[in-house]
């Protein structure tokens, strides 16, 4: 069992619904699939899944300053520790003819350059660690991606994780995962994630990946993961 504790936010479902709106609603003209805070630049990056762009929102006046066009279906974002690279994962295999767009886009926020790299499987989530490498979770594997060289290193396949990590996988346990959400500790040494079938923990310093299966009734979604400063605790639900 993991030392950090997991708290599932199921209790929120029991709270009464209130009519008041908290905060300010900012329209982006599409479906927001992920967001990343860039405190140094005072902006928020928003993945506009349906408009195929990254919206850049000012934290000063909560307006969309500009947009960056990217490959179709940007689904997940992560900012490198030095604030230079914005990594975008693209996943769109639900559209006819059901051909997945398996790609990562690296946006150099200093030079403004963009590079897109193909992947073997659709990426579901990305998260940078303290070592400047991004953990990439696809439908079939866990990999590390270097935004400078564009190279990918396989950590574990989902099939391998199922066979070697889970004590007794159900007979109908799927060979692939179809959804994932990742959260990074404040010191970027630990990455936690939640998929449709498993919880996982990645230690950036030791490169160890640990996985537990779970059952949720009703199903959780949209899944969200939040990690504290040193990675000793996280919330998922």
mmCIF file with all atom_site columns, C-alpha atoms in Angstrom, residues 57-151:
data_model
loop_
_atom_site.group_PDB
_atom_site.id
_atom_site.type_symbol
_atom_site.label_atom_id
_atom_site.label_alt_id
_atom_site.label_comp_id
_atom_site.label_asym_id
_atom_site.label_entity_id
_atom_site.label_seq_id
_atom_site.pdbx_PDB_ins_code
_atom_site.Cartn_x
_atom_site.Cartn_y
_atom_site.Cartn_z
_atom_site.occupancy
_atom_site.B_iso_or_equiv
_atom_site.pdbx_formal_charge
_atom_site.auth_seq_id
_atom_site.auth_comp_id
_atom_site.auth_asym_id
_atom_site.auth_atom_id
_atom_site.pdbx_PDB_model_num
ATOM 1  C CA . UNK A 1 57  ? -5.992  33.937 -20.553 1.00 0.00 ? 57  UNK A CA 1
ATOM 2  C CA . UNK A 1 58  ? -4.654  36.914 -18.581 1.00 0.00 ? 58  UNK A CA 1
ATOM 3  C CA . UNK A 1 59  ? -4.820  36.494 -14.804 1.00 0.00 ? 59  UNK A CA 1
ATOM 4  C CA . UNK A 1 60  ? -4.989  40.279 -14.440 1.00 0.00 ? 60  UNK A CA 1
ATOM 5  C CA . UNK A 1 61  ? -8.333  40.839 -16.153 1.00 0.00 ? 61  UNK A CA 1
ATOM 6  C CA . UNK A 1 62  ? -9.489  37.262 -16.980 1.00 0.00 ? 62  UNK A CA 1
ATOM 7  C CA . UNK A 1 63  ? -9.659  37.887 -20.717 1.00 0.00 ? 63  UNK A CA 1
ATOM 8  C CA . UNK A 1 64  ? -8.329  35.750 -23.555 1.00 0.00 ? 64  UNK A CA 1
ATOM 9  C CA . UNK A 1 65  ? -5.213  37.588 -24.732 1.00 0.00 ? 65  UNK A CA 1
ATOM 10 C CA . UNK A 1 66  ? -4.306  35.357 -27.646 1.00 0.00 ? 66  UNK A CA 1
ATOM 11 C CA . UNK A 1 67  ? -4.618  31.812 -28.965 1.00 0.00 ? 67  UNK A CA 1
ATOM 12 C CA . UNK A 1 68  ? -2.158  29.255 -30.330 1.00 0.00 ? 68  UNK A CA 1
ATOM 13 C CA . UNK A 1 69  ? -3.381  26.949 -33.083 1.00 0.00 ? 69  UNK A CA 1
ATOM 14 C CA . UNK A 1 70  ? -2.346  23.327 -32.589 1.00 0.00 ? 70  UNK A CA 1
ATOM 15 C CA . UNK A 1 71  ? -3.078  19.887 -34.024 1.00 0.00 ? 71  UNK A CA 1
ATOM 16 C CA . UNK A 1 72  ? -6.648  18.553 -33.606 1.00 0.00 ? 72  UNK A CA 1
ATOM 17 C CA . UNK A 1 73  ? -8.111  17.635 -30.204 1.00 0.00 ? 73  UNK A CA 1
ATOM 18 C CA . UNK A 1 74  ? -5.691  19.034 -27.581 1.00 0.00 ? 74  UNK A CA 1
ATOM 19 C CA . UNK A 1 75  ? -6.706  17.038 -24.514 1.00 0.00 ? 75  UNK A CA 1
ATOM 20 C CA . UNK A 1 76  ? -3.978  17.456 -21.890 1.00 0.00 ? 76  UNK A CA 1
ATOM 21 C CA . UNK A 1 77  ? -1.384  20.125 -20.993 1.00 0.00 ? 77  UNK A CA 1
ATOM 22 C CA . UNK A 1 78  ? 1.748   20.413 -18.874 1.00 0.00 ? 78  UNK A CA 1
ATOM 23 C CA . UNK A 1 79  ? 4.323   23.183 -18.375 1.00 0.00 ? 79  UNK A CA 1
ATOM 24 C CA . UNK A 1 80  ? 8.021   22.311 -17.974 1.00 0.00 ? 80  UNK A CA 1
ATOM 25 C CA . UNK A 1 81  ? 9.659   23.236 -14.630 1.00 0.00 ? 81  UNK A CA 1
ATOM 26 C CA . UNK A 1 82  ? 11.677  26.052 -16.233 1.00 0.00 ? 82  UNK A CA 1
ATOM 27 C CA . UNK A 1 83  ? 8.533   27.468 -17.846 1.00 0.00 ? 83  UNK A CA 1
ATOM 28 C CA . UNK A 1 84  ? 9.929   27.175 -21.362 1.00 0.00 ? 84  UNK A CA 1
ATOM 29 C CA . UNK A 1 85  ? 7.959   24.292 -22.877 1.00 0.00 ? 85  UNK A CA 1
ATOM 30 C CA . UNK A 1 86  ? 4.220   23.765 -22.985 1.00 0.00 ? 86  UNK A CA 1
ATOM 31 C CA . UNK A 1 87  ? 3.432   20.140 -23.820 1.00 0.00 ? 87  UNK A CA 1
ATOM 32 C CA . UNK A 1 88  ? 0.126   19.304 -25.501 1.00 0.00 ? 88  UNK A CA 1
ATOM 33 C CA . UNK A 1 89  ? -1.325  15.805 -25.893 1.00 0.00 ? 89  UNK A CA 1
ATOM 34 C CA . UNK A 1 90  ? -3.753  15.189 -28.762 1.00 0.00 ? 90  UNK A CA 1
ATOM 35 C CA . UNK A 1 91  ? -6.422  12.492 -28.602 1.00 0.00 ? 91  UNK A CA 1
ATOM 36 C CA . UNK A 1 92  ? -9.351  12.237 -31.000 1.00 0.00 ? 92  UNK A CA 1
ATOM 37 C CA . UNK A 1 93  ? -10.166 8.644  -31.908 1.00 0.00 ? 93  UNK A CA 1
ATOM 38 C CA . UNK A 1 94  ? -13.893 9.111  -31.323 1.00 0.00 ? 94  UNK A CA 1
ATOM 39 C CA . UNK A 1 95  ? -14.401 10.849 -34.658 1.00 0.00 ? 95  UNK A CA 1
ATOM 40 C CA . UNK A 1 96  ? -15.063 9.095  -37.969 1.00 0.00 ? 96  UNK A CA 1
ATOM 41 C CA . UNK A 1 97  ? -13.256 7.280  -39.467 1.00 0.00 ? 97  UNK A CA 1
ATOM 42 C CA . UNK A 1 98  ? -12.120 6.467  -35.910 1.00 0.00 ? 98  UNK A CA 1
ATOM 43 C CA . UNK A 1 99  ? -8.449  7.005  -36.680 1.00 0.00 ? 99  UNK A CA 1
ATOM 44 C CA . UNK A 1 100 ? -6.694  8.233  -33.529 1.00 0.00 ? 100 UNK A CA 1
ATOM 45 C CA . UNK A 1 101 ? -4.465  11.280 -33.737 1.00 0.00 ? 101 UNK A CA 1
ATOM 46 C CA . UNK A 1 102 ? -1.602  10.017 -31.634 1.00 0.00 ? 102 UNK A CA 1
ATOM 47 C CA . UNK A 1 103 ? 0.596   13.064 -31.127 1.00 0.00 ? 103 UNK A CA 1
ATOM 48 C CA . UNK A 1 104 ? 2.378   15.405 -28.747 1.00 0.00 ? 104 UNK A CA 1
ATOM 49 C CA . UNK A 1 105 ? 3.020   19.064 -29.535 1.00 0.00 ? 105 UNK A CA 1
ATOM 50 C CA . UNK A 1 106 ? 5.868   20.956 -27.886 1.00 0.00 ? 106 UNK A CA 1
ATOM 51 C CA . UNK A 1 107 ? 5.423   24.734 -27.819 1.00 0.00 ? 107 UNK A CA 1
ATOM 52 C CA . UNK A 1 108 ? 8.568   26.732 -27.051 1.00 0.00 ? 108 UNK A CA 1
ATOM 53 C CA . UNK A 1 109 ? 7.182   29.692 -25.111 1.00 0.00 ? 109 UNK A CA 1
ATOM 54 C CA . UNK A 1 110 ? 10.469  31.591 -25.500 1.00 0.00 ? 110 UNK A CA 1
ATOM 55 C CA . UNK A 1 111 ? 10.958  31.306 -29.268 1.00 0.00 ? 111 UNK A CA 1
ATOM 56 C CA . UNK A 1 112 ? 7.334   30.658 -30.186 1.00 0.00 ? 112 UNK A CA 1
ATOM 57 C CA . UNK A 1 113 ? 8.286   27.540 -32.148 1.00 0.00 ? 113 UNK A CA 1
ATOM 58 C CA . UNK A 1 114 ? 6.096   24.428 -32.294 1.00 0.00 ? 114 UNK A CA 1
ATOM 59 C CA . UNK A 1 115 ? 6.946   20.796 -33.020 1.00 0.00 ? 115 UNK A CA 1
ATOM 60 C CA . UNK A 1 116 ? 4.560   17.861 -33.242 1.00 0.00 ? 116 UNK A CA 1
ATOM 61 C CA . UNK A 1 117 ? 5.679   14.278 -32.560 1.00 0.00 ? 117 UNK A CA 1
ATOM 62 C CA . UNK A 1 118 ? 3.751   11.127 -33.455 1.00 0.00 ? 118 UNK A CA 1
ATOM 63 C CA . UNK A 1 119 ? 3.052   8.418  -30.866 1.00 0.00 ? 119 UNK A CA 1
ATOM 64 C CA . UNK A 1 120 ? 2.144   4.766  -31.247 1.00 0.00 ? 120 UNK A CA 1
ATOM 65 C CA . UNK A 1 121 ? -0.989  5.093  -29.100 1.00 0.00 ? 121 UNK A CA 1
ATOM 66 C CA . UNK A 1 122 ? -3.387  7.934  -28.223 1.00 0.00 ? 122 UNK A CA 1
ATOM 67 C CA . UNK A 1 123 ? -2.011  9.996  -25.288 1.00 0.00 ? 123 UNK A CA 1
ATOM 68 C CA . UNK A 1 124 ? -4.456  10.563 -22.438 1.00 0.00 ? 124 UNK A CA 1
ATOM 69 C CA . UNK A 1 125 ? -2.418  12.671 -20.019 1.00 0.00 ? 125 UNK A CA 1
ATOM 70 C CA . UNK A 1 126 ? 0.967   14.383 -19.629 1.00 0.00 ? 126 UNK A CA 1
ATOM 71 C CA . UNK A 1 127 ? 2.839   15.772 -16.617 1.00 0.00 ? 127 UNK A CA 1
ATOM 72 C CA . UNK A 1 128 ? 6.360   17.173 -16.200 1.00 0.00 ? 128 UNK A CA 1
ATOM 73 C CA . UNK A 1 129 ? 8.570   16.038 -13.340 1.00 0.00 ? 129 UNK A CA 1
ATOM 74 C CA . UNK A 1 130 ? 11.492  17.835 -11.702 1.00 0.00 ? 130 UNK A CA 1
ATOM 75 C CA . UNK A 1 131 ? 13.907  16.166 -14.161 1.00 0.00 ? 131 UNK A CA 1
ATOM 76 C CA . UNK A 1 132 ? 12.409  18.102 -17.118 1.00 0.00 ? 132 UNK A CA 1
ATOM 77 C CA . UNK A 1 133 ? 10.964  14.899 -18.592 1.00 0.00 ? 133 UNK A CA 1
ATOM 78 C CA . UNK A 1 134 ? 7.226   14.470 -19.036 1.00 0.00 ? 134 UNK A CA 1
ATOM 79 C CA . UNK A 1 135 ? 5.346   11.363 -17.980 1.00 0.00 ? 135 UNK A CA 1
ATOM 80 C CA . UNK A 1 136 ? 3.034   10.435 -20.848 1.00 0.00 ? 136 UNK A CA 1
ATOM 81 C CA . UNK A 1 137 ? 0.113   8.085  -20.239 1.00 0.00 ? 137 UNK A CA 1
ATOM 82 C CA . UNK A 1 138 ? -1.347  6.562  -23.396 1.00 0.00 ? 138 UNK A CA 1
ATOM 83 C CA . UNK A 1 139 ? -4.080  3.987  -23.910 1.00 0.00 ? 139 UNK A CA 1
ATOM 84 C CA . UNK A 1 140 ? -1.434  1.234  -23.895 1.00 0.00 ? 140 UNK A CA 1
ATOM 85 C CA . UNK A 1 141 ? 1.620   2.399  -21.926 1.00 0.00 ? 141 UNK A CA 1
ATOM 86 C CA . UNK A 1 142 ? 3.497   4.756  -19.610 1.00 0.00 ? 142 UNK A CA 1
ATOM 87 C CA . UNK A 1 143 ? 6.434   6.617  -21.206 1.00 0.00 ? 143 UNK A CA 1
ATOM 88 C CA . UNK A 1 144 ? 8.861   9.476  -20.585 1.00 0.00 ? 144 UNK A CA 1
ATOM 89 C CA . UNK A 1 145 ? 9.147   12.272 -23.158 1.00 0.00 ? 145 UNK A CA 1
ATOM 90 C CA . UNK A 1 146 ? 12.057  14.693 -23.610 1.00 0.00 ? 146 UNK A CA 1
ATOM 91 C CA . UNK A 1 147 ? 10.780  18.005 -25.071 1.00 0.00 ? 147 UNK A CA 1
ATOM 92 C CA . UNK A 1 148 ? 14.262  19.058 -26.207 1.00 0.00 ? 148 UNK A CA 1
ATOM 93 C CA . UNK A 1 149 ? 15.184  15.968 -28.241 1.00 0.00 ? 149 UNK A CA 1
ATOM 94 C CA . UNK A 1 150 ? 11.641  14.780 -28.936 1.00 0.00 ? 150 UNK A CA 1
ATOM 95 C CA . UNK A 1 151 ? 12.545  11.251 -27.857 1.00 0.00 ? 151 UNK A CA 1
#
